[in-house]
Coordinates of C-alpha atoms in Angstrom, one line a residue:
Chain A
X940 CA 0.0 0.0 0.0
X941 CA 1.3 3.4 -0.9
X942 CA 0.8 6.6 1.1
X943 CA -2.7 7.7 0.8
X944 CA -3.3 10.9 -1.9
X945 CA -6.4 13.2 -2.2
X946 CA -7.6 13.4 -5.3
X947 CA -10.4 16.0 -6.6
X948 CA -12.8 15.2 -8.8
X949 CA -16.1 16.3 -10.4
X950 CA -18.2 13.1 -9.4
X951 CA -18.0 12.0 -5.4
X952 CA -17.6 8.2 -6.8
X953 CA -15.5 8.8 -9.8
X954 CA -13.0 10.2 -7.3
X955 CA -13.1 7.4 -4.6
X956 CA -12.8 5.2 -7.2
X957 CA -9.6 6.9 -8.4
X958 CA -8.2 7.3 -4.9
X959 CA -8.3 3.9 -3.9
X960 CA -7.7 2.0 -7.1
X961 CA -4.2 4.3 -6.9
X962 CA -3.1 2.9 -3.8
X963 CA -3.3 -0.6 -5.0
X964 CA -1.0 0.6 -7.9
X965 CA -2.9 1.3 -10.8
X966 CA -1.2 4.6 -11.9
X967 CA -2.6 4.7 -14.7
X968 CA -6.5 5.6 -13.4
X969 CA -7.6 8.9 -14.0
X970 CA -11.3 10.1 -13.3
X971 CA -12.0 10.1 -17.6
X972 CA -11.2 6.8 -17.5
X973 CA -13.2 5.9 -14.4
X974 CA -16.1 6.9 -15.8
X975 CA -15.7 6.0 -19.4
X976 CA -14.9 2.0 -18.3
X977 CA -17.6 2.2 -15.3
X978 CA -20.2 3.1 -17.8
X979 CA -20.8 6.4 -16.2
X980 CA -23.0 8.0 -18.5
X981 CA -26.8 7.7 -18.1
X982 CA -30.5 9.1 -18.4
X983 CA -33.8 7.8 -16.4
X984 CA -36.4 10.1 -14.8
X985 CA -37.9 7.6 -12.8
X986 CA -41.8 7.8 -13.6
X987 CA -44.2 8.6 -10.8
X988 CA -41.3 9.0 -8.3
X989 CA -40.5 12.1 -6.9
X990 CA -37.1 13.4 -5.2
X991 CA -38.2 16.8 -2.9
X992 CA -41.0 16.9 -4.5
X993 CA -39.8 17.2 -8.5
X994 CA -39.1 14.8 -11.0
X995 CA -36.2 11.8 -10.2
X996 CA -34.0 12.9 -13.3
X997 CA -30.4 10.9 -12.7
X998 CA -27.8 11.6 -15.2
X999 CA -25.6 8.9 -14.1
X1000 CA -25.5 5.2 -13.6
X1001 CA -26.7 3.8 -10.5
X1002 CA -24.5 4.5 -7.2
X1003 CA -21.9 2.0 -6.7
X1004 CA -21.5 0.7 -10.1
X1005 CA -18.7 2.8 -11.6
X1006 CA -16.7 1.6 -9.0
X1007 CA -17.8 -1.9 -9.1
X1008 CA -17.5 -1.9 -12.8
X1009 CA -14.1 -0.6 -13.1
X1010 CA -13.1 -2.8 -10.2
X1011 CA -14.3 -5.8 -12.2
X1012 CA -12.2 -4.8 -15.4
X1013 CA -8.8 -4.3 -13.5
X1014 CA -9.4 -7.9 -12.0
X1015 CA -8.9 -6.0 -8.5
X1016 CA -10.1 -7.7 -5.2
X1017 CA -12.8 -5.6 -3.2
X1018 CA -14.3 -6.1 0.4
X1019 CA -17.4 -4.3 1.5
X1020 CA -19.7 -4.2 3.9
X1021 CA -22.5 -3.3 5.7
X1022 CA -23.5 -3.3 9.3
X1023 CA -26.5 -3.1 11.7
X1024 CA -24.4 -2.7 14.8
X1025 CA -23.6 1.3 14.4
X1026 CA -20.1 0.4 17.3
X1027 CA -19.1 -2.5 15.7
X1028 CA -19.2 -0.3 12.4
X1029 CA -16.9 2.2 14.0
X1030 CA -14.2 0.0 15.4
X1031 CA -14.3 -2.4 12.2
X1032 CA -13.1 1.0 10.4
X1033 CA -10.9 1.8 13.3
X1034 CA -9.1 -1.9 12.9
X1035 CA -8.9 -1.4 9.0
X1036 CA -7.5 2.1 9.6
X1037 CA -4.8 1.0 12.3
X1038 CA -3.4 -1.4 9.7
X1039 CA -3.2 1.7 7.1
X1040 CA -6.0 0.7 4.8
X1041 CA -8.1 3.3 3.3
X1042 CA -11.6 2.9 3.2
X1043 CA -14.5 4.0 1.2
X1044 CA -17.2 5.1 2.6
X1045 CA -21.0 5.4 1.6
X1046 CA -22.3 8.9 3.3
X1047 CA -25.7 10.9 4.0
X1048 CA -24.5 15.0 3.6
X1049 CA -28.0 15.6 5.5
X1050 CA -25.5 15.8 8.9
X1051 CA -22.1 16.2 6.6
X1052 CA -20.7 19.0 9.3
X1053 CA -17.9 19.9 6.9
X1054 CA -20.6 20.6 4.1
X1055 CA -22.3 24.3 3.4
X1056 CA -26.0 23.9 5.1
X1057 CA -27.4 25.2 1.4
X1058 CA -25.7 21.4 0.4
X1059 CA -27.2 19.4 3.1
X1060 CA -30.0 17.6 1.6
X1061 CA -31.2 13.9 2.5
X1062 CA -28.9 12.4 0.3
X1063 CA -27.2 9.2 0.7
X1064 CA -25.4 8.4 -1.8
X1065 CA -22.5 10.3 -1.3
X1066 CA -19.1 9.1 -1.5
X1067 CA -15.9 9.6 0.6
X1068 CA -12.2 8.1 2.1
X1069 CA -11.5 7.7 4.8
X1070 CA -7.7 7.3 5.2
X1071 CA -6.5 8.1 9.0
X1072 CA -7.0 8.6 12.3
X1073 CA -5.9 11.4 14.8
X1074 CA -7.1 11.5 18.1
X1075 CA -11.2 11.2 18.3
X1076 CA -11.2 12.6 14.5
X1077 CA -11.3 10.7 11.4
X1078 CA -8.8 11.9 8.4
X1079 CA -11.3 12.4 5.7
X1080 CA -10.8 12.8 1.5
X1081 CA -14.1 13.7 -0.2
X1082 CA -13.7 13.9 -3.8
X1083 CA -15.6 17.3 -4.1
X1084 CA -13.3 19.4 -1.9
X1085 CA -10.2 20.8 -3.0
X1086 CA -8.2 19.5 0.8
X1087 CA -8.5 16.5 2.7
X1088 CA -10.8 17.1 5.8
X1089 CA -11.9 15.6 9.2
X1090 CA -14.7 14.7 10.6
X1091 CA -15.3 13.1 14.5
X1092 CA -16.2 10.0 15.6
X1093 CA -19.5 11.0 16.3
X1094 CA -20.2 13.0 13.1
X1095 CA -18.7 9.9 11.0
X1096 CA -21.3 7.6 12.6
X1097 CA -24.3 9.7 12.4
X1098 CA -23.3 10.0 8.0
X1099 CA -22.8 6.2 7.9
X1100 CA -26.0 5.8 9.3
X1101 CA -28.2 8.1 7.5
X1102 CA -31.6 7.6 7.1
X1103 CA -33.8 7.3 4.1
X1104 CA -33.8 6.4 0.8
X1105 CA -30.5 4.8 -0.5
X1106 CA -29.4 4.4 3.3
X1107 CA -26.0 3.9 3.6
X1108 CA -26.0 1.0 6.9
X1109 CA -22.3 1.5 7.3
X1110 CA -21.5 0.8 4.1
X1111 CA -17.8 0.3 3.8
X1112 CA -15.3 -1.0 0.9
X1113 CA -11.9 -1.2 0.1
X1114 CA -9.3 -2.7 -2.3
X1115 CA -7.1 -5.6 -1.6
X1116 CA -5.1 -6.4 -4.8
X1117 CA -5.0 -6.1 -8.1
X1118 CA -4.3 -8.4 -11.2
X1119 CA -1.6 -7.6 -13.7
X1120 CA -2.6 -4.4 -15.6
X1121 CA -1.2 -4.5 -19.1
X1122 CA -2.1 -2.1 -22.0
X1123 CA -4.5 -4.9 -23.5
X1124 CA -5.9 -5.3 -20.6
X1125 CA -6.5 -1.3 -20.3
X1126 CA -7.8 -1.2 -23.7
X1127 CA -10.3 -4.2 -23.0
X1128 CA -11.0 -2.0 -20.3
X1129 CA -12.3 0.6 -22.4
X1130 CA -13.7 -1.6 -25.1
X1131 CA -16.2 -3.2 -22.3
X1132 CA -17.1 0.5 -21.0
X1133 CA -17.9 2.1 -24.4
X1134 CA -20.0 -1.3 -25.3
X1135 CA -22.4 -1.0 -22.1
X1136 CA -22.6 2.4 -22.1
X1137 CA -24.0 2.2 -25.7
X1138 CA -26.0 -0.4 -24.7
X1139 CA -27.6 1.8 -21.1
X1140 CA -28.0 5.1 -23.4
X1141 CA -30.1 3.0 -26.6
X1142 CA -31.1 -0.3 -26.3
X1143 CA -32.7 -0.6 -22.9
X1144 CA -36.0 -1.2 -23.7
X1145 CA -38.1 1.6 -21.7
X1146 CA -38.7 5.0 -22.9
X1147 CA -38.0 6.8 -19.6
X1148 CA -34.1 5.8 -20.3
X1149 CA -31.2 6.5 -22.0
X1150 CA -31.4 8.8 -25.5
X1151 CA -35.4 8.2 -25.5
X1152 CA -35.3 9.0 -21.5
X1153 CA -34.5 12.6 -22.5
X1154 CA -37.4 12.9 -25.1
X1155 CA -39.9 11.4 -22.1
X1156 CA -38.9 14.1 -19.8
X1157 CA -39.1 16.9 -22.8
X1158 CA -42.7 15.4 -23.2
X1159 CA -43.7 16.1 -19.7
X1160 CA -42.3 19.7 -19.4
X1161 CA -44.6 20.1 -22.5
X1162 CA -47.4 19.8 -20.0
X1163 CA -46.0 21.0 -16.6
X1164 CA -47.6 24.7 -16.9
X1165 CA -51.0 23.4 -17.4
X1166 CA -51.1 20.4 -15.1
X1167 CA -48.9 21.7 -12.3
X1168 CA -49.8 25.8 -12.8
X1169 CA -46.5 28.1 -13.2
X1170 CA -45.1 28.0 -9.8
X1171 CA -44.7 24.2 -9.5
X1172 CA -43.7 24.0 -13.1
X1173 CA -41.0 26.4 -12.6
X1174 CA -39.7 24.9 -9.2
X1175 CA -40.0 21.1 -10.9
X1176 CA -37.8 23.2 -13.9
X1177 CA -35.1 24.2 -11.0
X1178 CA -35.3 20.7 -10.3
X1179 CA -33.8 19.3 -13.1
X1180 CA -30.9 22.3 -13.3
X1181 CA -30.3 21.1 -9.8
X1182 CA -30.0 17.1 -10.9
X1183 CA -28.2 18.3 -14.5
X1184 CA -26.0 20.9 -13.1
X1185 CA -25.6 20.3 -9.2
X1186 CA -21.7 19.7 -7.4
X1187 CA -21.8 16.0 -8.1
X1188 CA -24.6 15.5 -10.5
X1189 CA -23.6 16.8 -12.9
X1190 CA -25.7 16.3 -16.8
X1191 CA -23.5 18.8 -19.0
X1192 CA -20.9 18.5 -16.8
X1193 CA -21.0 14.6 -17.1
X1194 CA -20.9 14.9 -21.0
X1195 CA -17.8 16.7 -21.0
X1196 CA -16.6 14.3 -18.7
X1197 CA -17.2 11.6 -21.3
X1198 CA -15.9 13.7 -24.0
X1199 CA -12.7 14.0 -21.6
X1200 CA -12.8 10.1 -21.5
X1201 CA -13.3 9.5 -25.2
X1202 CA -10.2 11.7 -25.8
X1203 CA -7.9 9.5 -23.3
X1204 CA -9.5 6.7 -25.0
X1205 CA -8.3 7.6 -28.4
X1206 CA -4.4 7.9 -27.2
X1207 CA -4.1 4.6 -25.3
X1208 CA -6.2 3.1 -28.5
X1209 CA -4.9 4.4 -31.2
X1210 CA -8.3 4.9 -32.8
X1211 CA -9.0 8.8 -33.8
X1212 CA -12.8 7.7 -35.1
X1213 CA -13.3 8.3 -31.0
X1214 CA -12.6 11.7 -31.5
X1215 CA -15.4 12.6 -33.7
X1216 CA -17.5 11.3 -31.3
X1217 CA -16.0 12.9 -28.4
X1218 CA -16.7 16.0 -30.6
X1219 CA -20.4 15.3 -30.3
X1220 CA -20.4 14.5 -26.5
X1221 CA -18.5 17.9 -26.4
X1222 CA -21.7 19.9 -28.4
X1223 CA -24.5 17.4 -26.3
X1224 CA -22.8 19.2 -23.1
X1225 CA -22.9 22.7 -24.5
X1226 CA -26.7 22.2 -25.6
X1227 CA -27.1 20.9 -21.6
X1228 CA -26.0 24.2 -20.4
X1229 CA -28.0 26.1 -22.9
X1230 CA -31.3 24.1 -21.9
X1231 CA -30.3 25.2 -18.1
X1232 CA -30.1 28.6 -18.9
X1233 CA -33.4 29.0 -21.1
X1234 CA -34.6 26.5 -17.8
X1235 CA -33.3 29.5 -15.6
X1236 CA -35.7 32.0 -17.6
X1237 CA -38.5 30.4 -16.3
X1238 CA -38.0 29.5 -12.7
X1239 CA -36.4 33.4 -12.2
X1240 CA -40.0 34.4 -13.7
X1241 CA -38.4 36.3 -16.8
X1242 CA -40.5 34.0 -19.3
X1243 CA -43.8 32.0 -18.2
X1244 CA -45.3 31.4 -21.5
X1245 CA -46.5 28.1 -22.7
X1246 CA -44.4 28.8 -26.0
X1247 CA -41.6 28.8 -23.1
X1248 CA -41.8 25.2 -21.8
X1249 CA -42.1 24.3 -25.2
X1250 CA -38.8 25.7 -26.2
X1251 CA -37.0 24.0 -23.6
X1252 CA -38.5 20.7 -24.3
X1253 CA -37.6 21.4 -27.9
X1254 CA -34.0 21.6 -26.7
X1255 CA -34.3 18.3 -25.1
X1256 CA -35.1 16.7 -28.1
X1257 CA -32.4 17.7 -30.3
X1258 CA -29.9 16.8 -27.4
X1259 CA -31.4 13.6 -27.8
X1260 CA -31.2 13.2 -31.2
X1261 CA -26.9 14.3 -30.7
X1262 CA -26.5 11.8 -28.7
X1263 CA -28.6 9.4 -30.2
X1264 CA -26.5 9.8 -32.9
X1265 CA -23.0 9.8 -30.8
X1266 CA -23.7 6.4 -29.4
X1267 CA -24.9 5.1 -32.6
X1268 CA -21.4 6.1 -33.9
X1269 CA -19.4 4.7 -30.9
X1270 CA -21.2 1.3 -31.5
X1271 CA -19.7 0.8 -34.3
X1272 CA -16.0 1.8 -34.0
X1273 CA -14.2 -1.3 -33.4
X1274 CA -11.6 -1.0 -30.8
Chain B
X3 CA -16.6 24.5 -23.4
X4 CA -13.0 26.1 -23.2
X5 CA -11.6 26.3 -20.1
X6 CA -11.3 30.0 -20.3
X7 CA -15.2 29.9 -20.2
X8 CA -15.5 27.5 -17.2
X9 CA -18.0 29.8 -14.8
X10 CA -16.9 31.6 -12.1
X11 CA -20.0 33.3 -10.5
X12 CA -20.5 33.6 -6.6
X13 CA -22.4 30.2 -5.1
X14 CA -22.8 28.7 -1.9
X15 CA -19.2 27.5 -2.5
X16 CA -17.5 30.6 -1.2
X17 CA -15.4 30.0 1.4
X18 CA -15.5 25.9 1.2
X19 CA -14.4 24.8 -2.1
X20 CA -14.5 25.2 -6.0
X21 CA -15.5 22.3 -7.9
X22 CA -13.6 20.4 -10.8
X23 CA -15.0 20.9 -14.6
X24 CA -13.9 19.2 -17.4
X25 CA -13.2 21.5 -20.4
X26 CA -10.9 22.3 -23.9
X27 CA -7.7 23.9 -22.9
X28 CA -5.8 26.3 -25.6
X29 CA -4.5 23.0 -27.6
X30 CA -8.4 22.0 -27.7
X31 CA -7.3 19.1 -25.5
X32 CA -9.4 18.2 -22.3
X33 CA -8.6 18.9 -19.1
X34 CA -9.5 19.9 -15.3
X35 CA -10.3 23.0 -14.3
X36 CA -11.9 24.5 -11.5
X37 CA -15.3 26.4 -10.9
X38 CA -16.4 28.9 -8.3
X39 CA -20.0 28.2 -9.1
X40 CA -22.7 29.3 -11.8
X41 CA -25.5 31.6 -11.0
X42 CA -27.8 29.7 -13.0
X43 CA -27.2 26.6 -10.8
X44 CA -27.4 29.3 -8.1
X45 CA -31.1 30.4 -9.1
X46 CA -32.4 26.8 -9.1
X47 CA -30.6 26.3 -5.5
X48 CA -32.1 29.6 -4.0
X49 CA -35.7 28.7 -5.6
X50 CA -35.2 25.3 -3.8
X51 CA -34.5 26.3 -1.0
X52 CA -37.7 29.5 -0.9
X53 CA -39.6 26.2 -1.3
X54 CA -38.3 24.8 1.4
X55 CA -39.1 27.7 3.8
X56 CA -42.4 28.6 2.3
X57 CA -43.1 24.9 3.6
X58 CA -41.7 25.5 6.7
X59 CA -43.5 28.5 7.0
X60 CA -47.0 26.8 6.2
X61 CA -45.9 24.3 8.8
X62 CA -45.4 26.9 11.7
X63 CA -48.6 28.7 11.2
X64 CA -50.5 25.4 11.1
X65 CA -49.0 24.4 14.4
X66 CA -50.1 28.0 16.0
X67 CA -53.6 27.4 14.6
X68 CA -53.6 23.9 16.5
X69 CA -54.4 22.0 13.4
X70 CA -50.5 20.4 13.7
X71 CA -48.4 19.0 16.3
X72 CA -44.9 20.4 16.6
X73 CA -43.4 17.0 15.2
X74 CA -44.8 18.0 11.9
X75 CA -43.4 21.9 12.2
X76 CA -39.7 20.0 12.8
X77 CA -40.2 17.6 10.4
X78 CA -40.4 20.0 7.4
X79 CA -37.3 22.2 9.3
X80 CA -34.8 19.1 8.9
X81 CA -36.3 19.0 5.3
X82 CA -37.6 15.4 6.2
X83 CA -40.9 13.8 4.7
X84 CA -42.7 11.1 6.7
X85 CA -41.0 8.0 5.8
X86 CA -37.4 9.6 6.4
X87 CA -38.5 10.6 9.8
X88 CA -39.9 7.3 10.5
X89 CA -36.5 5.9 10.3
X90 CA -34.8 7.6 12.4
X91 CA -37.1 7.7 15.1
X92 CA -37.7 3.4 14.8
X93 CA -41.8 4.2 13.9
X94 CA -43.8 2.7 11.8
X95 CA -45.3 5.6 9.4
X96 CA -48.5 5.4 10.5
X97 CA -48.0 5.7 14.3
X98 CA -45.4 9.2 12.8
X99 CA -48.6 10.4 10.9
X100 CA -50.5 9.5 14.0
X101 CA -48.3 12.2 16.6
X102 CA -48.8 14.6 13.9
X103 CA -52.5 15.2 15.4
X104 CA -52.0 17.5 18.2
X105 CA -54.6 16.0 20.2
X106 CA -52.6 12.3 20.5
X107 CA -49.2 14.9 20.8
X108 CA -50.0 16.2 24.0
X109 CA -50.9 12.6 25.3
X110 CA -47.0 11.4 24.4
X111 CA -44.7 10.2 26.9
X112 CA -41.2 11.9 27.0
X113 CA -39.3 8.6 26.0
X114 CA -41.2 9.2 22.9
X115 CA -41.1 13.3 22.9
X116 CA -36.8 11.8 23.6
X117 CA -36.3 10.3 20.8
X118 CA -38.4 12.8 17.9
X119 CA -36.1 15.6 20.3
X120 CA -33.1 13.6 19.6
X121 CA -33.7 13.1 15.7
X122 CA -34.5 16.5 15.2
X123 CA -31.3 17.9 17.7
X124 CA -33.3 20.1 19.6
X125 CA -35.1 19.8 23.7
X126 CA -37.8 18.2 24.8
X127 CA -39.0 21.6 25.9
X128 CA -39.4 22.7 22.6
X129 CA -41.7 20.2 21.8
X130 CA -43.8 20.6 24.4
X131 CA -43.7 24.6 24.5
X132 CA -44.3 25.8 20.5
X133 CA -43.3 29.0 20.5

């Protein structure tokens, strides 16, 4: 095990998935590539749930499996665990800890005491290492801050146990070894990413995901101002800004980051064809923040026209026919 | 998006941390950057969060108007819903919906009054005495 290094990143489990795969030695991680081979990239607005009272909108896979996924293609040995004993949770970590391991750890930020209150939400997905000790308080690395932070014994316990949806029970996990990492294997690596995430974005058979997802939600806003009147349909509006755009959410942020990952892919492949389509993932993230910002006209108030709802599902739709047509292309570059 | 163009607006960041964001440096070529926030992410924060005290508000006044039990007043403060709350305090929902009626709230024993007081960091007094 090597000394433990923060590492900042734009996605909570992209970056705890970067810290600890680097301390079982595999240099050559980076949080592109993390994504890219865990299959990052995703749509679903999950139909007749709703998240703080707006739609579910993720733009991401499901918690947990970028790291699983890029775990699985490295051939690198994982333990986690969860607990219902809330001490036994503590000094398990305090054990691993004392023998220098560094552990991730599934969070709420509801009681995060090291997080802005304007952040603190009932979320519990939220990622983080822990990688030290000092007295009563816990040497932290969350992926979103720019230092390493701390956070006591009694604050650490109260995030692990979190209540609500997605609780986190103590949720621990940690590499153990890795398998020989050679540049075939890297590419295969990459080869198995880009193949599933073309298969998540347009072949899953349900139109509230993926490329069609985008075109289900665009057919809802369509109706929002009538069915919800304008001060719902604006705050359900802020809603998916907040999913798209949010620290850790991230929609157009999240295409860049493929875009980011394509572009590593292409120099450890070889293949340039992956450039043309990290070209597109680049536009598909411009025409996010442009949606955001014609979003933004309506929940400030400036527009409140029906013609105005239309427009931004209109903008939906064409980012869903770019990316339609980006994955389309991936699909069929052979790596 | 260049990295020249990454936005660096005032958010709820100041003072805690910028975020990372991928964009084109001056070779076209990908690569971290760093973001003080956006104020059209900020707008869609802020108008969450007026939500969130409009509710609260709501909440209060039907406490004072004795159609609500102070549970439910706390319950929208921690920005909890019903089956959130129930986990923490070890309820079922129902029996939670149940101490929202202000008539079975002032019937509650203190272990109970202990452990919604406890979940929502706050006195037993406060509970009993709504202010």
């Amino acid at each position: 095990m090597q000394a433990f290094k923060h590492y900042q990143a734009a996605h909570c489990e992209n970056g705890v998935t970067v810290g600890l795969l680097k301390q079982v030695g595999l240099e050559q991680i980076t949080e592109p590539l993390a994504f890219g081979i865990g299959s990052g990239l995703f749509y679903i607005e999950i139909p007749f749930l709703k998240l703080q009272s707006g739609p579910a909108i993720s733009f991401r896979t499901f918690p947990g499996n970028i790291f699983k996924r890029t775990c699985k293609a490295f051939d690198v040995k994982l333990v986690t665990k969860k607990y219902r004993d809330e001490v036994k949770a503590m000094s398990e970590l305090d054990e691993l800890l004392a023998k220098g391991i560094s552990v991730g750890s599934q969070v709420g930020v509801f009681h995060l005491t090291y997080y802005p209150k304007a952040y603190r939400f009932h979320f519990n997905a939220h990622n983080l290492i822990v990688f030290g000790k000092e007295g009563n308080d816990y040497l932290v690395s969350d992926p979103v801050m720019e230092d390493t932070t701390t956070l006591s014994q009694q604050a650490l316990r109260k995030v692990r146990f979190a209540k609500g949806v997605l609780a986190p029970k103590g949720h621990i996990y940690y590499p153990t070894s890795i398998g020989v990492v050679t540049q075939d294997k890297l590419i295969a690596a990459i080869r198995s990413g880009i193949k599933r995430n073309c298969r998540d974005m347009l072949r899953i058979p349900a139109s509230f995901i993926g490329t069609s997802g985008i075109n289900y939600t665009a057919k809802n806003i369509r109706k929002w101002k009538d069915k919800l009147g304008d001060r719902k349909a604006a705050l359900y509006l802020g809603q998916i800004v907040r999913m798209q755009e949010e620290i850790g959410t991230g929609g157009g942020g999240f295409r860049y980051l493929y875009a980011a990952f394509l572009e590593e892919a292409a120099a450890i492949t070889g293949n340039d064809d992956l450039l043309l389509v990290s070209e597109k993932m680049t536009k598909a993230g411009d025409m996010w923040r442009d949606s955001a910002v014609q979003m933004a006209g309506i929940y400030k108030g400036r527009l409140s026209a029906q013609s105005d709802y239309n427009h931004s599902a209109a903008i939906l739709n064409e980012i869903s026919d770019l990316e339609k047509e980006a994955f389309r292309q991936l699909d069929k570059i052979k790596i | 998006m260049k990295k020249s163009d990454i936005p660096q607006d005032e958010s709820a960041l100041k003072g805690w941390t910028r975020e990372v964001f991928y964009a084109k440096n001056d070779d076209g070529k990908y690569e971290a950057g760093l973001s003080t926030g956006w104020s059209v992410k900020k707008d869609a924060l802020d108008g969450a969060w007026d939500e969130v005290n409009k509710n609260v508000e709501d909440a209060r006044q039907q406490v004072v108007a004795g159609k609500l039990s102070p549970i439910y007043y706390y319950m929208e403060l921690r920005l909890m819903d019903v089956g959130v709350l129930a986990q923490y305090v070890g309820f079922w929902k129902w029996r939670v919906k149940r101490h929202f009626n202000p008539t079975i709230f002032k019937k509650l024993s203190d272990d109970v009054l202990q452990k919604y007081a406890d979940v929502f960091e706050i006195d037993v007094e406060q509970l009993k005495n709504f202010k």
